[in-house]
Amino acid sequence: PGVTLGAVALRRLPMAEQPHFVEITAESVGGLHFRVTHGPSGTTSITDAPKDNGGEASGFSPTDLVATGLLDCMLTTMAIIAKRENTPWGKTRGRVEKHMHPAPRRIGTLVIDLWMPSELPADRRARMEEIAHTCPVMRTLHPDEKVETRFHY
């Protein structure tokens, strides 16, 4: 079976043939709420539109998930590389502020604070900062997206 997007037909390969394929589904559950499901784990979450766009803000909005995805991707990718390169690593945490652009409605700026592990040697800081700035989600964002990142040691 295939899916047609404009003039492009996409053939669905079995998941075993798509090692980097993850299916995520969304189903309306009333109002502006959607249940999103992560295919591999079955984990679900309910999303909602923000109040300024007619929602109740009772859950993550789609743009909140983008901001969350970037924050988590930065932290996860640094941890993966630290492990791979045998770099001392410990507890980290982060925070993201999402500032919306009014017209056209989109994310205008993301301000990210990353509190780095005390175990990280000073000579590895630049490497980990480079990893954060080149994580897969960061590379996916449009080049016009403004991202300010502050590292705290």
Coordinates of N, CA, C and O in Angstrom, one line a residue:
P1 N 0.8 -1.2 0.0 CA 0.0 0.0 0.0 C 0.9 1.2 0.0 O 2.0 1.2 0.5
G2 N 0.3 2.3 -0.5 CA 1.1 3.6 -0.6 C 0.2 4.7 -0.2 O -1.0 4.6 -0.1
V3 N 0.9 5.8 0.1 CA 0.2 7.1 0.4 C 0.6 8.1 -0.7 O 1.8 8.2 -1.0
T4 N -0.3 8.8 -1.2 CA 0.0 9.8 -2.2 C 0.0 11.2 -1.6 O -0.9 11.6 -1.0
L5 N 1.1 11.9 -1.8 CA 1.3 13.3 -1.4 C 1.6 14.1 -2.6 O 2.7 14.0 -3.2
G6 N 0.6 14.8 -3.1 CA 0.7 15.5 -4.4 C 1.0 14.5 -5.4 O 0.3 13.5 -5.6
A7 N 2.1 14.6 -6.1 CA 2.5 13.7 -7.2 C 3.5 12.6 -6.7 O 4.0 11.9 -7.5
V8 N 3.8 12.6 -5.4 CA 4.7 11.7 -4.9 C 4.0 10.5 -4.2 O 3.2 10.8 -3.3
A9 N 4.3 9.3 -4.6 CA 3.7 8.2 -3.9 C 4.8 7.6 -3.0 O 5.9 7.3 -3.4
L10 N 4.5 7.4 -1.7 CA 5.4 6.8 -0.8 C 5.0 5.4 -0.5 O 3.8 5.1 -0.2
R11 N 5.9 4.5 -0.7 CA 5.6 3.1 -0.4 C 6.0 2.8 1.1 O 7.0 3.2 1.6
R12 N 5.1 2.2 1.8 CA 5.3 1.9 3.2 C 6.1 0.6 3.3 O 5.6 -0.5 2.9
L13 N 7.3 0.6 3.8 CA 8.1 -0.5 4.0 C 7.8 -1.1 5.4 O 7.4 -0.4 6.3
P14 N 8.0 -2.4 5.6 CA 7.8 -3.0 6.9 C 8.8 -2.3 7.9 O 9.9 -1.9 7.5
M15 N 8.4 -2.2 9.2 CA 9.2 -1.5 10.1 C 10.6 -2.1 10.2 O 11.6 -1.3 10.4
A16 N 10.8 -3.4 10.0 CA 12.1 -4.0 10.1 C 13.0 -3.4 9.1 O 14.2 -3.4 9.2
E17 N 12.5 -2.9 8.0 CA 13.3 -2.3 6.9 C 13.5 -0.8 7.1 O 14.2 -0.2 6.3
Q18 N 12.9 -0.3 8.2 CA 13.1 1.2 8.4 C 13.6 1.3 9.9 O 12.8 1.7 10.8
P19 N 14.9 1.2 10.1 CA 15.4 1.2 11.4 C 15.2 2.6 12.2 O 15.2 2.6 13.4
H20 N 15.0 3.6 11.4 CA 14.8 5.0 12.1 C 13.4 5.5 12.0 O 13.1 6.6 12.1
F21 N 12.5 4.5 11.8 CA 11.1 4.9 11.6 C 10.4 4.7 13.0 O 10.5 3.7 13.6
V22 N 9.7 5.8 13.4 CA 8.8 5.7 14.6 C 7.5 6.3 14.2 O 7.4 7.4 13.6
E23 N 6.4 5.5 14.5 CA 5.1 6.0 14.2 C 4.5 6.7 15.5 O 4.5 6.1 16.6
I24 N 3.9 7.8 15.3 CA 3.2 8.5 16.4 C 1.9 8.9 15.8 O 1.7 9.4 14.7
T25 N 0.8 8.6 16.6 CA -0.5 8.8 16.1 C -1.2 9.8 17.0 O -0.8 10.1 18.1
A26 N -2.2 10.5 16.4 CA -3.1 11.4 17.2 C -4.5 11.2 16.9 O -4.9 10.9 15.8
E27 N -5.3 11.3 17.9 CA -6.8 11.0 17.8 C -7.5 12.1 18.6 O -7.2 12.3 19.8
S28 N -8.5 12.7 18.0 CA -9.3 13.7 18.8 C -10.0 13.1 19.9 O -10.6 12.0 19.8
V29 N -10.1 13.7 21.0 CA -10.8 13.2 22.2 C -11.7 14.3 22.8 O -12.2 14.2 23.9
G30 N -12.1 15.3 21.9 CA -13.1 16.3 22.3 C -12.4 17.7 22.4 O -11.3 17.8 22.8
G31 N -13.2 18.6 21.9 CA -12.7 20.0 21.8 C -11.4 20.1 21.0 O -11.3 19.5 19.9
L32 N -10.4 20.8 21.6 CA -9.2 20.9 20.9 C -8.1 19.9 21.5 O -6.9 20.2 21.4
H33 N -8.6 18.9 22.2 CA -7.7 17.9 22.8 C -7.5 16.7 21.9 O -8.4 16.3 21.2
F34 N -6.2 16.3 21.9 CA -5.8 15.1 21.1 C -5.0 14.2 22.0 O -4.2 14.6 22.8
R35 N -5.3 12.9 21.8 CA -4.4 11.9 22.5 C -3.4 11.5 21.4 O -3.6 11.0 20.4
V36 N -2.1 11.7 21.8 CA -1.0 11.4 20.9 C -0.3 10.1 21.5 O -0.2 10.0 22.8
T37 N 0.0 9.2 20.7 CA 0.5 7.9 21.1 C 1.8 7.6 20.4 O 1.9 7.7 19.2
H38 N 2.8 7.3 21.2 CA 4.1 6.8 20.7 C 4.0 5.4 20.4 O 3.9 4.5 21.3
G39 N 4.1 5.0 19.1 CA 3.9 3.7 18.7 C 4.8 2.6 19.4 O 4.2 1.6 19.9
P40 N 6.1 2.8 19.4 CA 6.9 1.7 20.0 C 6.6 1.4 21.5 O 6.7 0.2 21.9
S41 N 6.3 2.4 22.3 CA 6.1 2.2 23.7 C 4.7 2.2 24.1 O 4.3 1.7 25.2
G42 N 3.8 2.8 23.3 CA 2.4 2.9 23.7 C 2.1 4.0 24.6 O 1.0 4.2 25.1
T43 N 3.1 4.8 25.0 CA 3.0 5.9 25.9 C 2.0 7.0 25.2 O 2.2 7.2 24.1
T44 N 1.1 7.5 26.0 CA 0.2 8.5 25.5 C 0.3 9.8 26.3 O 0.7 9.8 27.4
S45 N -0.2 10.8 25.7 CA -0.3 12.1 26.3 C -1.5 12.9 25.6 O -1.8 12.6 24.5
I46 N -2.1 13.7 26.4 CA -3.2 14.6 25.8 C -2.7 16.0 25.6 O -2.1 16.6 26.4
T47 N -2.9 16.4 24.3 CA -2.4 17.8 24.0 C -3.7 18.7 23.9 O -4.8 18.2 23.9
D48 N -3.4 20.0 24.0 CA -4.5 21.0 23.9 C -3.9 22.2 23.3 O -2.7 22.5 23.3
A49 N -4.8 23.0 22.7 CA -4.4 24.3 22.2 C -4.2 25.3 23.3 O -4.8 25.1 24.4
P50 N -3.3 26.3 23.1 CA -3.2 27.3 24.2 C -4.4 28.2 24.3 O -5.2 28.3 23.4
K51 N -4.6 28.8 25.5 CA -5.7 29.7 25.7 C -5.9 30.8 24.7 O -7.0 31.1 24.3
D52 N -4.7 31.4 24.3 CA -4.8 32.5 23.3 C -5.2 32.0 21.9 O -5.3 32.8 21.0
N53 N -5.3 30.7 21.7 CA -5.8 30.2 20.4 C -7.0 29.3 20.6 O -7.2 28.4 19.8
G54 N -7.8 29.6 21.6 CA -9.1 28.9 21.8 C -9.1 27.6 22.6 O -10.1 27.0 22.8
G55 N -7.9 27.2 23.1 CA -7.9 26.0 23.9 C -8.0 26.3 25.4 O -8.2 27.5 25.8
E56 N -7.8 25.3 26.2 CA -7.8 25.4 27.7 C -6.4 25.4 28.3 O -6.3 25.6 29.5
A57 N -5.4 25.1 27.5 CA -4.0 25.0 28.0 C -3.9 23.9 29.1 O -3.2 24.1 30.0
S58 N -4.7 22.9 28.9 CA -4.7 21.8 29.9 C -3.6 20.7 29.6 O -3.5 19.8 30.4
G59 N -2.8 20.9 28.6 CA -1.8 20.0 28.3 C -0.8 20.7 27.3 O -1.0 21.9 27.0
F60 N 0.2 20.0 26.9 CA 1.2 20.5 26.0 C 0.5 20.9 24.7 O -0.4 20.2 24.2
S61 N 0.8 22.1 24.1 CA 0.3 22.4 22.8 C 1.3 21.9 21.8 O 2.5 21.5 22.2
P62 N 1.0 21.8 20.5 CA 2.0 21.4 19.5 C 3.3 22.1 19.6 O 4.4 21.5 19.5
T63 N 3.2 23.5 19.7 CA 4.5 24.2 19.8 C 5.2 24.0 21.1 O 6.5 24.1 21.1
D64 N 4.5 23.7 22.2 CA 5.2 23.3 23.4 C 6.0 22.0 23.2 O 7.1 21.9 23.7
L65 N 5.4 21.1 22.4 CA 6.1 19.8 22.1 C 7.4 20.1 21.3 O 8.4 19.4 21.5
V66 N 7.4 21.0 20.4 CA 8.6 21.4 19.7 C 9.6 21.9 20.6 O 10.8 21.5 20.6
A67 N 9.3 22.8 21.5 CA 10.2 23.4 22.5 C 10.7 22.3 23.4 O 12.0 22.2 23.7
T68 N 9.9 21.5 23.9 CA 10.2 20.3 24.8 C 11.2 19.4 24.0 O 12.2 18.9 24.6
G69 N 10.9 19.1 22.8 CA 11.7 18.2 22.0 C 13.1 18.7 21.8 O 14.1 18.0 21.9
L70 N 13.3 20.0 21.6 CA 14.6 20.6 21.5 C 15.4 20.5 22.8 O 16.5 20.1 22.8
L71 N 14.7 20.9 23.9 CA 15.4 20.8 25.2 C 15.8 19.4 25.5 O 17.0 19.1 25.8
D72 N 14.9 18.4 25.3 CA 15.2 17.0 25.6 C 16.3 16.5 24.7 O 17.2 15.7 25.1
C73 N 16.2 16.9 23.4 CA 17.2 16.4 22.4 C 18.6 16.9 22.8 O 19.6 16.1 22.7
M74 N 18.7 18.1 23.2 CA 20.0 18.7 23.6 C 20.6 17.8 24.7 O 21.8 17.4 24.7
L75 N 19.8 17.6 25.8 CA 20.3 16.9 27.0 C 20.6 15.5 26.6 O 21.6 14.9 27.0
T76 N 19.7 14.8 25.9 CA 19.9 13.4 25.6 C 21.1 13.2 24.7 O 21.9 12.3 24.9
T77 N 21.2 14.0 23.7 CA 22.4 13.9 22.7 C 23.7 14.1 23.5 O 24.7 13.3 23.2
M78 N 23.8 15.1 24.3 CA 25.0 15.3 25.1 C 25.3 14.0 26.0 O 26.5 13.6 26.0
A79 N 24.3 13.5 26.6 CA 24.5 12.3 27.5 C 24.9 11.1 26.6 O 25.8 10.3 27.0
I80 N 24.4 10.9 25.4 CA 24.8 9.8 24.5 C 26.2 10.0 24.2 O 27.0 9.0 24.2
I81 N 26.6 11.2 23.8 CA 28.0 11.4 23.3 C 29.0 11.3 24.5 O 30.1 10.7 24.4
A82 N 28.6 11.8 25.7 CA 29.4 11.6 26.9 C 29.7 10.2 27.1 O 30.8 9.8 27.4
K83 N 28.7 9.4 27.1 CA 28.8 7.9 27.3 C 29.7 7.3 26.3 O 30.6 6.5 26.6
R84 N 29.5 7.6 25.0 CA 30.2 7.1 23.9 C 31.7 7.4 24.0 O 32.6 6.7 23.6
E85 N 32.0 8.7 24.4 CA 33.4 9.2 24.5 C 34.0 9.0 25.9 O 35.1 9.6 26.1
N86 N 33.3 8.3 26.8 CA 33.8 8.1 28.1 C 34.1 9.4 28.9 O 35.1 9.5 29.6
T87 N 33.2 10.4 28.7 CA 33.3 11.7 29.3 C 32.6 11.6 30.6 O 31.4 11.2 30.6
P88 N 33.2 12.0 31.8 CA 32.4 11.9 33.0 C 31.1 12.8 32.9 O 31.1 13.9 32.4
W89 N 30.0 12.2 33.3 CA 28.7 12.8 33.1 C 27.9 12.5 34.4 O 28.0 11.5 35.0
G90 N 27.0 13.4 34.8 CA 26.2 13.2 35.9 C 24.8 13.9 35.7 O 24.3 14.0 34.5
K91 N 24.2 14.3 36.7 CA 22.9 14.9 36.7 C 22.9 16.2 35.9 O 23.7 17.1 36.2
T92 N 21.9 16.3 35.0 CA 21.7 17.6 34.3 C 20.3 18.0 34.4 O 19.4 17.2 34.7
R93 N 20.0 19.2 34.0 CA 18.6 19.6 33.9 C 18.5 20.8 33.0 O 19.6 21.4 32.6
G94 N 17.3 21.1 32.5 CA 17.2 22.2 31.6 C 15.8 22.9 31.7 O 14.9 22.4 32.4
R95 N 15.7 24.0 31.0 CA 14.5 24.8 31.1 C 14.4 25.5 29.7 O 15.4 25.9 29.1
V96 N 13.2 25.6 29.1 CA 13.0 26.3 27.9 C 11.9 27.3 28.0 O 10.9 26.9 28.6
E97 N 12.1 28.4 27.5 CA 11.0 29.4 27.4 C 10.7 29.5 25.9 O 11.5 29.7 25.0
K98 N 9.4 29.5 25.6 CA 8.9 29.6 24.2 C 8.2 30.9 24.1 O 7.3 31.2 24.8
H99 N 8.7 31.7 23.1 CA 8.1 33.0 22.8 C 7.5 32.9 21.5 O 8.2 32.6 20.5
M100 N 6.2 33.1 21.4 CA 5.5 33.0 20.1 C 5.6 34.3 19.3 O 5.6 35.4 19.9
H101 N 5.6 34.2 18.0 CA 5.6 35.3 17.0 C 4.1 35.4 16.6 O 3.5 34.4 16.3
P102 N 3.6 36.6 16.7 CA 2.1 36.7 16.4 C 1.6 36.5 15.0 O 0.6 35.9 14.8
A103 N 2.3 37.0 14.0 CA 1.8 36.9 12.6 C 3.0 36.8 11.7 O 3.8 37.7 11.6
P104 N 3.1 35.7 11.0 CA 2.3 34.5 11.1 C 2.6 33.8 12.4 O 3.7 33.8 12.8
R105 N 1.6 33.2 12.9 CA 1.7 32.5 14.2 C 2.7 31.4 14.1 O 2.6 30.5 13.3
R106 N 3.8 31.5 14.9 CA 4.8 30.5 14.9 C 5.7 30.7 16.1 O 5.6 31.7 16.8
I107 N 6.6 29.8 16.4 CA 7.6 30.0 17.5 C 8.5 31.1 17.0 O 9.1 31.0 15.9
G108 N 8.7 32.1 17.8 CA 9.6 33.2 17.4 C 11.0 33.0 18.0 O 12.0 33.0 17.3
T109 N 11.0 32.7 19.3 CA 12.3 32.5 20.0 C 12.2 31.4 21.0 O 11.2 31.3 21.7
L110 N 13.2 30.6 21.2 CA 13.3 29.6 22.2 C 14.6 30.0 23.0 O 15.7 30.2 22.5
V111 N 14.4 30.2 24.3 CA 15.5 30.5 25.2 C 15.7 29.2 26.1 O 14.8 28.8 26.8
I112 N 16.9 28.7 26.0 CA 17.2 27.4 26.7 C 18.3 27.6 27.7 O 19.3 28.2 27.4
D113 N 18.0 27.1 28.9 CA 19.0 27.1 30.0 C 19.4 25.6 30.3 O 18.4 24.8 30.5
L114 N 20.6 25.3 30.2 CA 21.1 24.0 30.5 C 22.1 24.0 31.7 O 23.1 24.7 31.6
W115 N 21.7 23.3 32.8 CA 22.6 23.2 33.9 C 23.4 21.9 33.7 O 22.9 20.8 33.7
M116 N 24.7 22.1 33.5 CA 25.6 21.0 33.2 C 26.1 20.2 34.4 O 26.1 20.8 35.5
P117 N 26.4 19.0 34.2 CA 26.9 18.2 35.4 C 28.2 18.7 36.0 O 29.1 19.0 35.2
S118 N 28.3 18.6 37.3 CA 29.5 19.1 37.9 C 30.7 18.2 37.6 O 31.8 18.6 37.6
E119 N 30.4 16.9 37.2 CA 31.5 16.0 36.8 C 32.1 16.3 35.5 O 33.2 15.7 35.1
L120 N 31.5 17.1 34.6 CA 32.0 17.4 33.3 C 33.3 18.2 33.4 O 33.4 19.3 33.9
P121 N 34.4 17.6 32.9 CA 35.7 18.3 32.9 C 35.7 19.6 32.1 O 35.0 19.7 31.0
A122 N 36.4 20.6 32.5 CA 36.4 21.9 31.9 C 36.8 21.8 30.4 O 36.3 22.5 29.5
D123 N 37.7 20.9 30.1 CA 38.2 20.8 28.8 C 37.3 20.0 27.8 O 37.5 19.9 26.6
R124 N 36.1 19.6 28.3 CA 35.1 18.9 27.5 C 33.9 19.8 27.3 O 32.9 19.4 26.6
R125 N 33.9 21.0 28.0 CA 32.7 21.8 27.9 C 32.4 22.3 26.4 O 31.2 22.2 26.0
A126 N 33.4 22.7 25.7 CA 33.1 23.2 24.4 C 32.6 22.1 23.5 O 31.7 22.3 22.7
R127 N 33.1 20.9 23.7 CA 32.6 19.7 22.9 C 31.1 19.5 23.2 O 30.3 19.3 22.3
M128 N 30.7 19.5 24.5 CA 29.3 19.2 24.8 C 28.4 20.3 24.3 O 27.3 20.1 23.9
E129 N 28.9 21.6 24.4 CA 28.1 22.7 23.8 C 27.9 22.6 22.3 O 26.8 22.8 21.8
E130 N 28.9 22.1 21.6 CA 28.8 21.9 20.2 C 27.8 20.8 19.9 O 26.9 20.9 19.0
I131 N 27.8 19.7 20.7 CA 26.8 18.6 20.6 C 25.4 19.1 20.8 O 24.5 18.8 20.0
A132 N 25.2 19.9 21.8 CA 23.9 20.5 22.1 C 23.4 21.3 20.9 O 22.2 21.2 20.5
H133 N 24.3 22.1 20.3 CA 23.9 23.0 19.2 C 23.7 22.3 17.9 O 23.2 22.9 17.0
T134 N 24.1 21.1 17.8 CA 23.9 20.3 16.6 C 23.1 19.1 16.8 O 23.2 18.1 16.0
C135 N 22.3 19.0 17.8 CA 21.4 17.8 18.0 C 20.4 17.7 16.9 O 20.2 18.7 16.2
P136 N 19.8 16.6 16.7 CA 18.9 16.4 15.5 C 17.7 17.4 15.5 O 17.3 17.8 14.4
V137 N 17.1 17.7 16.6 CA 16.0 18.6 16.6 C 16.5 20.0 16.2 O 15.9 20.7 15.4
M138 N 17.6 20.5 16.7 CA 18.2 21.8 16.3 C 18.4 21.8 14.8 O 18.1 22.8 14.2
R139 N 19.0 20.7 14.3 CA 19.2 20.7 12.8 C 17.9 20.7 12.0 O 18.0 20.9 10.8
T140 N 16.8 20.3 12.6 CA 15.5 20.2 11.9 C 14.8 21.6 11.9 O 14.0 21.8 11.0
L141 N 15.1 22.4 12.9 CA 14.4 23.7 12.9 C 14.8 24.6 11.8 O 15.9 24.5 11.2
H142 N 13.8 25.4 11.4 CA 14.1 26.4 10.3 C 15.2 27.3 10.7 O 15.3 27.7 11.8
P143 N 16.1 27.7 9.7 CA 17.2 28.6 10.0 C 16.8 29.9 10.6 O 17.6 30.6 11.3
D144 N 15.6 30.4 10.3 CA 15.1 31.7 10.9 C 14.7 31.6 12.4 O 14.5 32.6 13.0
E145 N 14.6 30.3 12.9 CA 14.2 30.1 14.3 C 15.3 30.7 15.1 O 16.5 30.4 14.9
K146 N 14.9 31.5 16.1 CA 15.9 32.1 17.1 C 16.0 31.1 18.3 O 15.0 30.9 18.9
V147 N 17.2 30.7 18.6 CA 17.4 29.8 19.7 C 18.6 30.4 20.5 O 19.7 30.6 20.0
E148 N 18.3 30.8 21.8 CA 19.4 31.3 22.6 C 19.6 30.2 23.7 O 18.7 29.8 24.3
T149 N 20.9 29.8 23.8 CA 21.2 28.8 24.7 C 22.2 29.3 25.7 O 23.2 29.9 25.4
R150 N 21.9 29.1 27.0 CA 22.8 29.4 28.1 C 23.2 28.2 28.9 O 22.3 27.4 29.3
F151 N 24.5 28.0 29.0 CA 25.0 26.8 29.7 C 25.5 27.3 31.1 O 26.1 28.3 31.2
H152 N 25.1 26.6 32.1 CA 25.4 26.9 33.5 C 26.3 25.8 34.0 O 25.9 24.6 34.0
Y153 N 27.4 26.2 34.6 CA 28.4 25.3 35.1 C 28.6 25.5 36.6 O 28.3 26.6 37.1

